[in-house]
Amino acid sequence: MRMLYSPWGWSPAFLISLIGGVTTSSAWGQSIIPESDIPKLDILDPVATSASILINPVPPSSAIQQTVQQAYLEHFDPADIPYIPYLAAPENLNPGLYIPPEPEPEPEPPEPEPEPLEPTTDEDPFIPVWEVDGLTVNFSDDFSNFGQNNRFFEPTITGVLPNSDRLSVTTGFNSFIQPDVASVHNIPIKVAWTRKMGDFTTTLGGGVDLFNRLPIEINLDASTSVPVWKQATLSFFVEHETYKFNATTLNNQIKYWRYGPNLFWQIAPDLSFFSLVRWGHYNDGNLEQQSFSRLEKTFGDFSLAANVFNWSYQENLESTSGYFSPADFLVANGEVAWKDQVFDWLDCRVAASWGRQRLAGQWTSAYSYGGKCSVQVLDTLAIDLGYAFSNVVSQTGGSAFNNRSITGQIRAQF
């Protein structure tokens, strides 16, 4: 059955997402994403393994990987509902049930006044404007057999404001290298603010991107998530930024608006479903649609998952704008994974997948494999290191596109 829509119609993955949203209760899902003091992109966690599909079937675009990883790994725990003491005493509901007050007790003799305390010189405790409590450093190196190399190094400092809202600041240094194309270096500067309001968890972010030879660009994003059923969370995302696909795309100053919903449903303790849809509008006039769905079942230390990824554009502008823009791209695969605590201080996970992919109506096989280990150096310091390899159809068609990715993360809590 053809999985892509006629121009800008509904995709099957989106219909699945809507059905899940109507029937269910973090998010790119915490509600169900655990809210932590330190953000963590653990693509190899058994709950967050959906992110690994982005390394497997999709061409090596760090922007797309980050989109779905972020989408999948942003679930939030349901907000604690405060107890409200409603005035529902019997006399308020029926005057006939009025209970007279008890007689007032006899007054007791006054107690002697306490002696005055010596004045203290202690000052009120200092409350910082922003109390920093964590540092996360993300780095990755993506390299393909066509010579394309994207490197990211982005540390993020997180903290709490006096009103319990969270504030994070991200910067770093990124580079984009391609044969016969002028390399581009990037310094991102971004601030994100997060607040819980009832069941809703909302994040607003914005900043600028600095480049070595290009004009300064603005980046904006917003997201909100809410429980829609006992074990499900529905989220919505919107973002605007420069398309960091490769050096050619950056040199052409391609920018986009991208928006869409996420659904995460913990059907049972050992069964979960995740789905997202994204629509994109580019400044070169192109339109985009992505959809991704994943069903995962765990068996102790092992897990099985089925993934479907669908990506299509209104026009193929790769020759002019530089980014992969297929009219028809579909990947469906199955994944098997194992994760265990090797030592008290070492957790590891390995995974492999195999499936089929379709580009321009032609089907070929697609496979991937990878692993990741987390080392707990101290109670407040952990280091992750991972490797992945994937084989998908070339962006120009005809030959395999081999992409290897090295990822890492350093997490510190203060």
mmCIF file of C-alpha atoms in Angstrom:
data_model
loop_
_atom_site.group_PDB
_atom_site.id
_atom_site.type_symbol
_atom_site.label_atom_id
_atom_site.label_comp_id
_atom_site.label_asym_id
_atom_site.label_seq_id
_atom_site.Cartn_x
_atom_site.Cartn_y
_atom_site.Cartn_z
ATOM 1 C CA MET A 1 0.000 0.000 0.000
ATOM 2 C CA ARG A 2 1.346 3.402 -0.828
ATOM 3 C CA MET A 3 2.347 5.154 2.392
ATOM 4 C CA LEU A 4 2.794 8.696 1.051
ATOM 5 C CA TYR A 5 -0.091 11.066 0.498
ATOM 6 C CA SER A 6 -1.124 13.019 -2.529
ATOM 7 C CA PRO A 7 0.184 16.571 -2.091
ATOM 8 C CA TRP A 8 -0.316 17.520 1.532
ATOM 9 C CA GLY A 9 -2.940 14.941 2.403
ATOM 10 C CA TRP A 10 -3.119 12.792 5.513
ATOM 11 C CA SER A 11 -0.419 10.183 6.207
ATOM 12 C CA PRO A 12 -1.228 6.811 7.819
ATOM 13 C CA ALA A 13 1.185 7.530 10.671
ATOM 14 C CA PHE A 14 -0.692 10.755 11.428
ATOM 15 C CA LEU A 15 -4.026 8.924 11.462
ATOM 16 C CA ILE A 16 -2.492 6.449 13.921
ATOM 17 C CA SER A 17 -1.308 9.387 16.048
ATOM 18 C CA LEU A 18 -4.801 10.923 16.096
ATOM 19 C CA ILE A 19 -6.428 7.606 17.032
ATOM 20 C CA GLY A 20 -3.899 7.148 19.837
ATOM 21 C CA GLY A 21 -4.511 10.694 21.052
ATOM 22 C CA VAL A 22 -8.278 10.229 21.259
ATOM 23 C CA THR A 23 -8.124 6.950 23.077
ATOM 24 C CA THR A 24 -5.228 7.728 25.492
ATOM 25 C CA SER A 25 -2.981 10.096 28.684
ATOM 26 C CA SER A 26 7.802 13.824 27.425
ATOM 27 C CA ALA A 27 7.570 14.820 24.556
ATOM 28 C CA TRP A 28 10.003 15.338 18.819
ATOM 29 C CA GLY A 29 6.908 13.165 25.267
ATOM 30 C CA GLN A 30 8.477 14.461 30.071
ATOM 31 C CA SER A 31 3.554 13.810 31.774
ATOM 32 C CA ILE A 32 5.448 10.574 30.673
ATOM 33 C CA ILE A 33 8.887 12.081 29.891
ATOM 34 C CA PRO A 34 10.675 12.012 33.219
ATOM 35 C CA GLU A 35 11.362 15.538 34.343
ATOM 36 C CA SER A 36 14.974 15.694 35.381
ATOM 37 C CA ASP A 37 17.228 18.466 36.488
ATOM 38 C CA ILE A 38 19.559 17.589 33.642
ATOM 39 C CA PRO A 39 18.377 17.052 30.099
ATOM 40 C CA LYS A 40 19.405 13.689 28.724
ATOM 41 C CA LEU A 41 19.213 12.421 25.096
ATOM 42 C CA ASP A 42 19.527 8.720 25.663
ATOM 43 C CA ILE A 43 18.807 7.169 22.260
ATOM 44 C CA LEU A 44 19.653 3.769 23.673
ATOM 45 C CA ASP A 45 17.378 3.785 26.709
ATOM 46 C CA PRO A 46 14.678 1.084 26.434
ATOM 47 C CA VAL A 47 12.006 3.755 26.847
ATOM 48 C CA ALA A 48 13.646 6.167 24.399
ATOM 49 C CA THR A 49 14.917 3.833 21.712
ATOM 50 C CA SER A 50 12.710 5.463 19.121
ATOM 51 C CA ALA A 51 15.434 7.992 18.557
ATOM 52 C CA SER A 52 17.668 5.289 17.126
ATOM 53 C CA ILE A 53 15.466 4.924 14.053
ATOM 54 C CA LEU A 54 16.665 8.317 12.964
ATOM 55 C CA ILE A 55 20.182 6.993 12.747
ATOM 56 C CA ASN A 56 18.968 3.902 10.964
ATOM 57 C CA PRO A 57 16.683 4.718 7.992
ATOM 58 C CA VAL A 58 17.026 8.446 7.449
ATOM 59 C CA PRO A 59 19.804 10.081 5.404
ATOM 60 C CA PRO A 60 22.520 11.541 7.621
ATOM 61 C CA SER A 61 20.850 14.781 8.634
ATOM 62 C CA SER A 62 21.695 15.835 12.164
ATOM 63 C CA ALA A 63 18.785 18.273 12.022
ATOM 64 C CA ILE A 64 16.315 15.459 11.385
ATOM 65 C CA GLN A 65 17.961 13.247 14.020
ATOM 66 C CA GLN A 66 17.711 16.019 16.590
ATOM 67 C CA THR A 67 14.103 16.754 15.609
ATOM 68 C CA VAL A 68 12.849 13.247 16.335
ATOM 69 C CA GLN A 69 15.216 12.590 19.230
ATOM 70 C CA GLN A 70 14.094 15.767 20.863
ATOM 71 C CA ALA A 71 10.548 15.000 20.095
ATOM 72 C CA TYR A 72 10.752 11.519 21.565
ATOM 73 C CA LEU A 73 12.815 12.383 24.590
ATOM 74 C CA GLU A 74 10.722 15.317 25.917
ATOM 75 C CA HIS A 75 8.017 13.450 27.918
ATOM 76 C CA PHE A 76 6.975 14.994 31.250
ATOM 77 C CA ASP A 77 5.617 13.391 34.452
ATOM 78 C CA PRO A 78 1.974 14.366 35.159
ATOM 79 C CA ALA A 79 1.755 17.470 37.301
ATOM 80 C CA ASP A 80 0.857 16.912 40.918
ATOM 81 C CA ILE A 81 -2.750 18.062 41.384
ATOM 82 C CA PRO A 82 -3.000 20.092 44.620
ATOM 83 C CA TYR A 83 -5.665 19.166 47.166
ATOM 84 C CA ILE A 84 -8.436 21.790 47.210
ATOM 85 C CA PRO A 85 -10.452 21.918 50.488
ATOM 86 C CA TYR A 86 -13.941 22.505 49.030
ATOM 87 C CA LEU A 87 -16.494 23.893 51.522
ATOM 88 C CA ALA A 88 -18.856 20.893 51.470
ATOM 89 C CA ALA A 89 -19.848 20.599 55.134
ATOM 90 C CA PRO A 90 -23.410 19.289 55.779
ATOM 91 C CA GLU A 91 -24.732 22.702 56.823
ATOM 92 C CA ASN A 92 -23.738 24.138 53.468
ATOM 93 C CA LEU A 93 -25.787 21.528 51.580
ATOM 94 C CA ASN A 94 -28.935 21.240 53.783
ATOM 95 C CA PRO A 95 -29.920 23.680 56.575
ATOM 96 C CA GLY A 96 -31.713 20.849 58.397
ATOM 97 C CA LEU A 97 -28.367 19.179 58.945
ATOM 98 C CA TYR A 98 -26.858 22.196 60.646
ATOM 99 C CA ILE A 99 -24.592 21.139 63.512
ATOM 100 C CA PRO A 100 -24.545 23.711 66.333
ATOM 101 C CA PRO A 101 -21.170 24.771 67.620
ATOM 102 C CA GLU A 102 -19.871 23.321 70.839
ATOM 103 C CA PRO A 103 -19.965 25.578 73.927
ATOM 104 C CA GLU A 104 -16.979 27.793 74.318
ATOM 105 C CA PRO A 105 -14.420 26.508 76.865
ATOM 106 C CA GLU A 106 -13.707 28.400 80.073
ATOM 107 C CA PRO A 107 -10.955 30.985 79.555
ATOM 108 C CA GLU A 108 -7.616 29.959 80.958
ATOM 109 C CA PRO A 109 -5.505 32.344 83.030
ATOM 110 C CA PRO A 110 -3.136 34.372 80.918
ATOM 111 C CA GLU A 111 0.366 33.027 80.621
ATOM 112 C CA PRO A 112 3.239 35.270 81.639
ATOM 113 C CA GLU A 113 4.681 37.230 78.808
ATOM 114 C CA PRO A 114 7.940 35.760 77.509
ATOM 115 C CA GLU A 115 11.086 37.698 77.978
ATOM 116 C CA PRO A 116 12.110 39.682 74.925
ATOM 117 C CA LEU A 117 14.606 37.890 72.724
ATOM 118 C CA GLU A 118 17.937 39.341 71.972
ATOM 119 C CA PRO A 119 17.952 40.938 68.539
ATOM 120 C CA THR A 120 19.663 38.791 65.956
ATOM 121 C CA THR A 121 22.014 40.037 63.339
ATOM 122 C CA ASP A 122 21.382 37.201 60.862
ATOM 123 C CA GLU A 123 20.319 38.471 57.468
ATOM 124 C CA ASP A 124 17.629 36.888 55.283
ATOM 125 C CA PRO A 125 18.983 34.014 53.205
ATOM 126 C CA PHE A 126 20.171 34.975 49.742
ATOM 127 C CA ILE A 127 17.913 33.725 46.922
ATOM 128 C CA PRO A 128 19.750 33.676 43.580
ATOM 129 C CA VAL A 129 18.018 34.944 40.462
ATOM 130 C CA TRP A 130 18.980 31.700 38.695
ATOM 131 C CA GLU A 131 20.233 28.699 40.668
ATOM 132 C CA VAL A 132 22.320 26.517 38.338
ATOM 133 C CA ASP A 133 21.903 22.805 39.051
ATOM 134 C CA GLY A 134 23.191 20.939 35.996
ATOM 135 C CA LEU A 135 25.416 20.828 32.932
ATOM 136 C CA THR A 136 24.949 18.636 29.846
ATOM 137 C CA VAL A 137 27.458 18.500 27.000
ATOM 138 C CA ASN A 138 26.271 16.885 23.749
ATOM 139 C CA PHE A 139 28.676 16.072 20.941
ATOM 140 C CA SER A 140 28.366 14.101 17.704
ATOM 141 C CA ASP A 141 30.331 13.400 14.526
ATOM 142 C CA ASP A 142 28.411 12.242 11.421
ATOM 143 C CA PHE A 143 30.378 11.143 8.362
ATOM 144 C CA SER A 144 29.163 9.645 5.075
ATOM 145 C CA ASN A 145 30.925 7.857 2.222
ATOM 146 C CA PHE A 146 30.236 10.935 0.070
ATOM 147 C CA GLY A 147 32.570 13.055 2.214
ATOM 148 C CA GLN A 148 29.888 14.961 4.092
ATOM 149 C CA ASN A 149 30.914 15.613 7.709
ATOM 150 C CA ASN A 150 28.785 17.386 10.335
ATOM 151 C CA ARG A 151 30.204 17.913 13.833
ATOM 152 C CA PHE A 152 28.275 19.250 16.821
ATOM 153 C CA PHE A 153 29.521 20.307 20.262
ATOM 154 C CA GLU A 154 26.820 21.959 22.375
ATOM 155 C CA PRO A 155 26.938 22.342 26.181
ATOM 156 C CA THR A 156 23.754 23.325 28.031
ATOM 157 C CA ILE A 157 23.542 24.837 31.523
ATOM 158 C CA THR A 158 20.231 24.340 33.367
ATOM 159 C CA GLY A 159 18.872 25.938 36.512
ATOM 160 C CA VAL A 160 15.828 26.979 38.525
ATOM 161 C CA LEU A 161 14.301 30.455 38.853
ATOM 162 C CA PRO A 162 12.889 31.734 42.186
ATOM 163 C CA ASN A 163 9.334 30.853 41.041
ATOM 164 C CA SER A 164 10.395 27.215 40.267
ATOM 165 C CA ASP A 165 10.406 27.737 36.492
ATOM 166 C CA ARG A 166 13.390 26.232 34.684
ATOM 167 C CA LEU A 167 15.828 28.152 32.486
ATOM 168 C CA SER A 168 18.540 26.702 30.248
ATOM 169 C CA VAL A 169 21.284 28.319 28.165
ATOM 170 C CA THR A 170 22.927 26.511 25.231
ATOM 171 C CA THR A 171 25.952 27.453 23.159
ATOM 172 C CA GLY A 172 28.794 25.560 21.459
ATOM 173 C CA PHE A 173 30.668 25.139 18.199
ATOM 174 C CA ASN A 174 29.476 23.236 15.104
ATOM 175 C CA SER A 175 31.145 22.624 11.744
ATOM 176 C CA PHE A 176 29.824 21.472 8.353
ATOM 177 C CA ILE A 177 32.233 20.088 5.736
ATOM 178 C CA GLN A 178 31.595 18.930 2.154
ATOM 179 C CA PRO A 179 33.914 18.259 -0.798
ATOM 180 C CA ASP A 180 34.268 21.237 -3.165
ATOM 181 C CA VAL A 181 32.064 23.383 -0.892
ATOM 182 C CA ALA A 182 33.173 26.187 1.424
ATOM 183 C CA SER A 183 33.040 24.887 5.001
ATOM 184 C CA VAL A 184 30.711 26.559 7.494
ATOM 185 C CA HIS A 185 31.312 27.032 11.218
ATOM 186 C CA ASN A 186 28.489 27.866 13.596
ATOM 187 C CA ILE A 187 28.178 29.155 17.184
ATOM 188 C CA PRO A 188 24.607 28.765 18.491
ATOM 189 C CA ILE A 189 23.332 30.860 21.398
ATOM 190 C CA LYS A 190 19.949 29.860 22.769
ATOM 191 C CA VAL A 191 17.846 30.386 25.907
ATOM 192 C CA ALA A 192 14.846 28.184 26.830
ATOM 193 C CA TRP A 193 12.265 28.739 29.575
ATOM 194 C CA THR A 194 9.980 25.947 30.897
ATOM 195 C CA ARG A 195 6.938 26.187 33.155
ATOM 196 C CA LYS A 196 4.326 23.724 34.409
ATOM 197 C CA MET A 197 0.777 25.134 34.425
ATOM 198 C CA GLY A 198 -1.656 22.512 35.683
ATOM 199 C CA ASP A 199 -1.360 19.503 33.406
ATOM 200 C CA PHE A 200 0.433 21.501 30.710
ATOM 201 C CA THR A 201 4.224 21.745 30.456
ATOM 202 C CA THR A 202 5.276 24.565 28.127
ATOM 203 C CA THR A 203 8.702 25.537 26.816
ATOM 204 C CA LEU A 204 9.604 28.700 24.913
ATOM 205 C CA GLY A 205 13.051 29.177 23.404
ATOM 206 C CA GLY A 206 14.939 31.570 21.201
ATOM 207 C CA GLY A 207 18.371 32.804 20.252
ATOM 208 C CA VAL A 208 20.773 33.484 17.415
ATOM 209 C CA ASP A 209 23.136 31.482 15.211
ATOM 210 C CA LEU A 210 26.530 33.008 14.437
ATOM 211 C CA PHE A 211 28.436 31.866 11.310
ATOM 212 C CA ASN A 212 31.968 32.444 10.065
ATOM 213 C CA ARG A 213 30.955 33.838 6.652
ATOM 214 C CA LEU A 214 27.166 34.131 6.791
ATOM 215 C CA PRO A 215 24.728 36.619 8.336
ATOM 216 C CA ILE A 216 23.423 36.169 11.868
ATOM 217 C CA GLU A 217 20.187 34.156 11.931
ATOM 218 C CA ILE A 218 17.404 33.951 14.534
ATOM 219 C CA ASN A 219 16.109 30.642 15.924
ATOM 220 C CA LEU A 220 12.768 30.217 17.719
ATOM 221 C CA ASP A 221 10.878 27.246 19.116
ATOM 222 C CA ALA A 222 7.920 26.454 21.357
ATOM 223 C CA SER A 223 6.359 23.250 22.669
ATOM 224 C CA THR A 224 3.612 22.151 25.037
ATOM 225 C CA SER A 225 2.556 18.723 26.305
ATOM 226 C CA VAL A 226 -0.480 17.460 28.219
ATOM 227 C CA PRO A 227 -1.724 14.050 29.424
ATOM 228 C CA VAL A 228 -4.664 12.924 27.283
ATOM 229 C CA TRP A 229 -5.232 9.568 28.972
ATOM 230 C CA LYS A 230 -3.953 7.684 31.984
ATOM 231 C CA GLN A 231 -0.741 6.580 30.247
ATOM 232 C CA ALA A 232 -0.506 8.834 27.187
ATOM 233 C CA THR A 233 0.874 12.286 26.435
ATOM 234 C CA LEU A 234 0.076 14.534 23.487
ATOM 235 C CA SER A 235 2.563 17.276 22.547
ATOM 236 C CA PHE A 236 2.774 19.987 19.911
ATOM 237 C CA PHE A 237 5.962 21.609 18.585
ATOM 238 C CA VAL A 238 6.804 24.572 16.357
ATOM 239 C CA GLU A 239 10.271 25.820 15.411
ATOM 240 C CA HIS A 240 11.976 28.266 13.063
ATOM 241 C CA GLU A 241 15.698 28.145 12.311
ATOM 242 C CA THR A 242 18.403 27.809 9.696
ATOM 243 C CA TYR A 243 18.412 24.332 8.127
ATOM 244 C CA LYS A 244 21.665 22.758 9.367
ATOM 245 C CA PHE A 245 21.588 19.871 6.891
ATOM 246 C CA ASN A 246 25.027 20.398 5.309
ATOM 247 C CA ALA A 247 27.431 23.114 4.184
ATOM 248 C CA THR A 248 25.609 23.659 0.876
ATOM 249 C CA THR A 249 22.282 24.265 2.584
ATOM 250 C CA LEU A 250 23.859 26.730 5.006
ATOM 251 C CA ASN A 251 25.713 28.581 2.228
ATOM 252 C CA ASN A 252 22.370 28.913 0.417
ATOM 253 C CA GLN A 253 20.859 30.339 3.657
ATOM 254 C CA ILE A 254 17.954 27.906 3.692
ATOM 255 C CA LYS A 255 15.547 28.428 6.606
ATOM 256 C CA TYR A 256 12.290 26.745 7.566
ATOM 257 C CA TRP A 257 9.235 26.726 9.817
ATOM 258 C CA ARG A 258 8.379 23.218 11.048
ATOM 259 C CA TYR A 259 5.451 22.214 13.267
ATOM 260 C CA GLY A 260 3.363 19.201 14.277
ATOM 261 C CA PRO A 261 2.141 16.880 17.080
ATOM 262 C CA ASN A 262 3.674 13.969 19.013
ATOM 263 C CA LEU A 263 1.908 11.115 20.779
ATOM 264 C CA PHE A 264 3.502 8.807 23.360
ATOM 265 C CA TRP A 265 1.354 5.993 24.787
ATOM 266 C CA GLN A 266 2.556 3.538 27.420
ATOM 267 C CA ILE A 267 0.031 0.848 26.526
ATOM 268 C CA ALA A 268 1.396 -1.581 29.122
ATOM 269 C CA PRO A 269 4.543 -1.692 31.280
ATOM 270 C CA ASP A 270 6.290 -3.671 28.525
ATOM 271 C CA LEU A 271 4.540 -2.171 25.464
ATOM 272 C CA SER A 272 4.756 1.423 24.161
ATOM 273 C CA PHE A 273 3.733 3.365 21.062
ATOM 274 C CA PHE A 274 5.195 6.620 19.727
ATOM 275 C CA SER A 275 4.174 8.652 16.685
ATOM 276 C CA LEU A 276 4.808 12.110 15.268
ATOM 277 C CA VAL A 277 4.002 14.217 12.223
ATOM 278 C CA ARG A 278 5.898 17.297 11.035
ATOM 279 C CA TRP A 279 5.015 19.788 8.333
ATOM 280 C CA GLY A 280 7.654 22.191 6.990
ATOM 281 C CA HIS A 281 7.635 25.455 5.038
ATOM 282 C CA TYR A 282 10.990 26.543 3.536
ATOM 283 C CA ASN A 283 12.095 29.996 2.425
ATOM 284 C CA ASP A 284 12.877 28.584 -1.055
ATOM 285 C CA GLY A 285 9.171 27.844 -1.502
ATOM 286 C CA ASN A 286 9.311 24.112 -0.771
ATOM 287 C CA LEU A 287 6.839 22.222 1.433
ATOM 288 C CA GLU A 288 7.631 19.135 3.502
ATOM 289 C CA GLN A 289 5.903 16.357 5.454
ATOM 290 C CA GLN A 290 7.463 13.792 7.797
ATOM 291 C CA SER A 291 5.805 11.042 9.807
ATOM 292 C CA PHE A 292 7.324 8.463 12.128
ATOM 293 C CA SER A 293 5.723 5.667 14.189
ATOM 294 C CA ARG A 294 7.225 3.050 16.487
ATOM 295 C CA LEU A 295 5.721 0.122 18.423
ATOM 296 C CA GLU A 296 8.058 -1.452 20.982
ATOM 297 C CA LYS A 297 7.750 -4.567 23.162
ATOM 298 C CA THR A 298 10.265 -5.496 25.872
ATOM 299 C CA PHE A 299 11.155 -8.987 27.129
ATOM 300 C CA GLY A 300 13.373 -8.511 30.167
ATOM 301 C CA ASP A 301 16.725 -7.273 28.874
ATOM 302 C CA PHE A 302 15.622 -7.675 25.230
ATOM 303 C CA SER A 303 13.228 -5.627 23.105
ATOM 304 C CA LEU A 304 11.602 -5.820 19.678
ATOM 305 C CA ALA A 305 10.349 -2.804 17.738
ATOM 306 C CA ALA A 306 8.675 -2.010 14.424
ATOM 307 C CA ASN A 307 9.364 1.387 12.809
ATOM 308 C CA VAL A 308 7.875 3.259 9.849
ATOM 309 C CA PHE A 309 9.319 6.529 8.523
ATOM 310 C CA ASN A 310 7.754 8.576 5.710
ATOM 311 C CA TRP A 311 9.308 11.718 4.170
ATOM 312 C CA SER A 312 8.162 13.708 1.149
ATOM 313 C CA TYR A 313 8.527 17.179 -0.410
ATOM 314 C CA GLN A 314 6.464 19.127 -2.884
ATOM 315 C CA GLU A 315 9.549 19.719 -5.069
ATOM 316 C CA ASN A 316 12.964 18.103 -5.362
ATOM 317 C CA LEU A 317 15.321 21.092 -4.893
ATOM 318 C CA GLU A 318 18.494 19.190 -4.009
ATOM 319 C CA SER A 319 20.360 20.478 -7.064
ATOM 320 C CA THR A 320 19.621 24.119 -6.228
ATOM 321 C CA SER A 321 19.164 24.318 -2.441
ATOM 322 C CA GLY A 322 21.409 21.405 -1.411
ATOM 323 C CA TYR A 323 19.168 19.370 0.907
ATOM 324 C CA PHE A 324 17.633 15.916 0.443
ATOM 325 C CA SER A 325 14.056 16.595 -0.749
ATOM 326 C CA PRO A 326 12.495 13.396 -2.121
ATOM 327 C CA ALA A 327 8.976 13.271 -3.476
ATOM 328 C CA ASP A 328 8.685 9.663 -2.279
ATOM 329 C CA PHE A 329 10.786 8.197 0.539
ATOM 330 C CA LEU A 330 9.619 5.414 2.842
ATOM 331 C CA VAL A 331 11.456 3.183 5.317
ATOM 332 C CA ALA A 332 9.953 0.261 7.266
ATOM 333 C CA ASN A 333 12.122 -1.948 9.466
ATOM 334 C CA GLY A 334 12.246 -4.189 12.502
ATOM 335 C CA GLU A 335 14.692 -3.780 15.372
ATOM 336 C CA VAL A 336 16.046 -6.102 18.060
ATOM 337 C CA ALA A 337 17.980 -4.730 21.042
ATOM 338 C CA TRP A 338 19.618 -5.860 24.273
ATOM 339 C CA LYS A 339 20.321 -3.661 27.293
ATOM 340 C CA ASP A 340 21.774 -4.613 30.672
ATOM 341 C CA GLN A 341 23.799 -3.311 33.597
ATOM 342 C CA VAL A 342 27.218 -4.871 33.012
ATOM 343 C CA PHE A 343 28.696 -3.475 36.238
ATOM 344 C CA ASP A 344 27.357 -1.212 38.958
ATOM 345 C CA TRP A 345 28.909 1.710 37.112
ATOM 346 C CA LEU A 346 28.381 0.581 33.497
ATOM 347 C CA ASP A 347 25.173 0.227 31.426
ATOM 348 C CA CYS A 348 25.356 -0.878 27.781
ATOM 349 C CA ARG A 349 22.923 -1.435 24.937
ATOM 350 C CA VAL A 350 23.355 -2.852 21.434
ATOM 351 C CA ALA A 351 20.768 -2.874 18.652
ATOM 352 C CA ALA A 352 20.414 -3.943 15.023
ATOM 353 C CA SER A 353 17.666 -3.443 12.460
ATOM 354 C CA TRP A 354 16.774 -4.639 8.986
ATOM 355 C CA GLY A 355 14.022 -3.553 6.617
ATOM 356 C CA ARG A 356 13.092 -2.133 3.237
ATOM 357 C CA GLN A 357 13.210 1.402 1.850
ATOM 358 C CA ARG A 358 11.619 3.029 -1.151
ATOM 359 C CA LEU A 359 12.960 6.025 -3.061
ATOM 360 C CA ALA A 360 11.394 7.219 -6.319
ATOM 361 C CA GLY A 361 9.367 4.000 -6.499
ATOM 362 C CA GLN A 362 12.382 1.652 -6.184
ATOM 363 C CA TRP A 363 12.723 -0.730 -3.215
ATOM 364 C CA THR A 364 16.059 -1.748 -1.675
ATOM 365 C CA SER A 365 17.158 -3.275 1.632
ATOM 366 C CA ALA A 366 18.193 -1.121 4.579
ATOM 367 C CA TYR A 367 20.045 -2.139 7.722
ATOM 368 C CA SER A 368 21.754 -0.583 10.718
ATOM 369 C CA TYR A 369 23.580 -1.523 13.888
ATOM 370 C CA GLY A 370 25.054 0.304 16.841
ATOM 371 C CA GLY A 371 25.775 0.381 20.532
ATOM 372 C CA LYS A 372 26.068 2.732 23.450
ATOM 373 C CA CYS A 373 27.511 2.585 26.985
ATOM 374 C CA SER A 374 26.934 4.847 29.979
ATOM 375 C CA VAL A 375 29.619 5.159 32.651
ATOM 376 C CA GLN A 376 28.688 6.490 36.093
ATOM 377 C CA VAL A 377 31.937 8.201 37.062
ATOM 378 C CA LEU A 378 30.549 9.811 40.225
ATOM 379 C CA ASP A 379 27.120 10.102 41.824
ATOM 380 C CA THR A 380 26.776 13.456 40.076
ATOM 381 C CA LEU A 381 28.737 12.762 36.887
ATOM 382 C CA ALA A 382 28.001 10.359 34.009
ATOM 383 C CA ILE A 383 29.451 9.913 30.510
ATOM 384 C CA ASP A 384 27.767 8.302 27.475
ATOM 385 C CA LEU A 385 29.473 7.151 24.283
ATOM 386 C CA GLY A 386 27.790 5.549 21.273
ATOM 387 C CA TYR A 387 28.460 4.378 17.726
ATOM 388 C CA ALA A 388 25.981 3.663 14.905
ATOM 389 C CA PHE A 389 26.149 2.683 11.240
ATOM 390 C CA SER A 390 23.316 2.807 8.714
ATOM 391 C CA ASN A 391 22.925 2.028 5.026
ATOM 392 C CA VAL A 392 20.215 3.888 3.111
ATOM 393 C CA VAL A 393 19.704 4.828 -0.516
ATOM 394 C CA SER A 394 21.927 7.635 -1.784
ATOM 395 C CA GLN A 395 20.433 11.099 -1.897
ATOM 396 C CA THR A 396 21.035 11.036 -5.649
ATOM 397 C CA GLY A 397 19.861 7.430 -6.021
ATOM 398 C CA GLY A 398 21.607 4.364 -7.360
ATOM 399 C CA SER A 399 24.225 3.558 -4.709
ATOM 400 C CA ALA A 400 24.297 2.994 -0.992
ATOM 401 C CA PHE A 401 24.638 5.913 1.384
ATOM 402 C CA ASN A 402 26.799 4.652 4.243
ATOM 403 C CA ASN A 403 26.699 6.851 7.303
ATOM 404 C CA ARG A 404 28.543 6.337 10.565
ATOM 405 C CA SER A 405 27.785 8.386 13.631
ATOM 406 C CA ILE A 406 29.703 8.811 16.879
ATOM 407 C CA THR A 407 27.719 10.405 19.696
ATOM 408 C CA GLY A 408 28.440 11.286 23.292
ATOM 409 C CA GLN A 409 27.111 13.115 26.297
ATOM 410 C CA ILE A 410 28.514 14.338 29.590
ATOM 411 C CA ARG A 411 25.993 14.919 32.384
ATOM 412 C CA ALA A 412 26.895 16.722 35.608
ATOM 413 C CA GLN A 413 24.608 17.650 38.478
ATOM 414 C CA PHE A 414 25.415 20.339 41.011
#
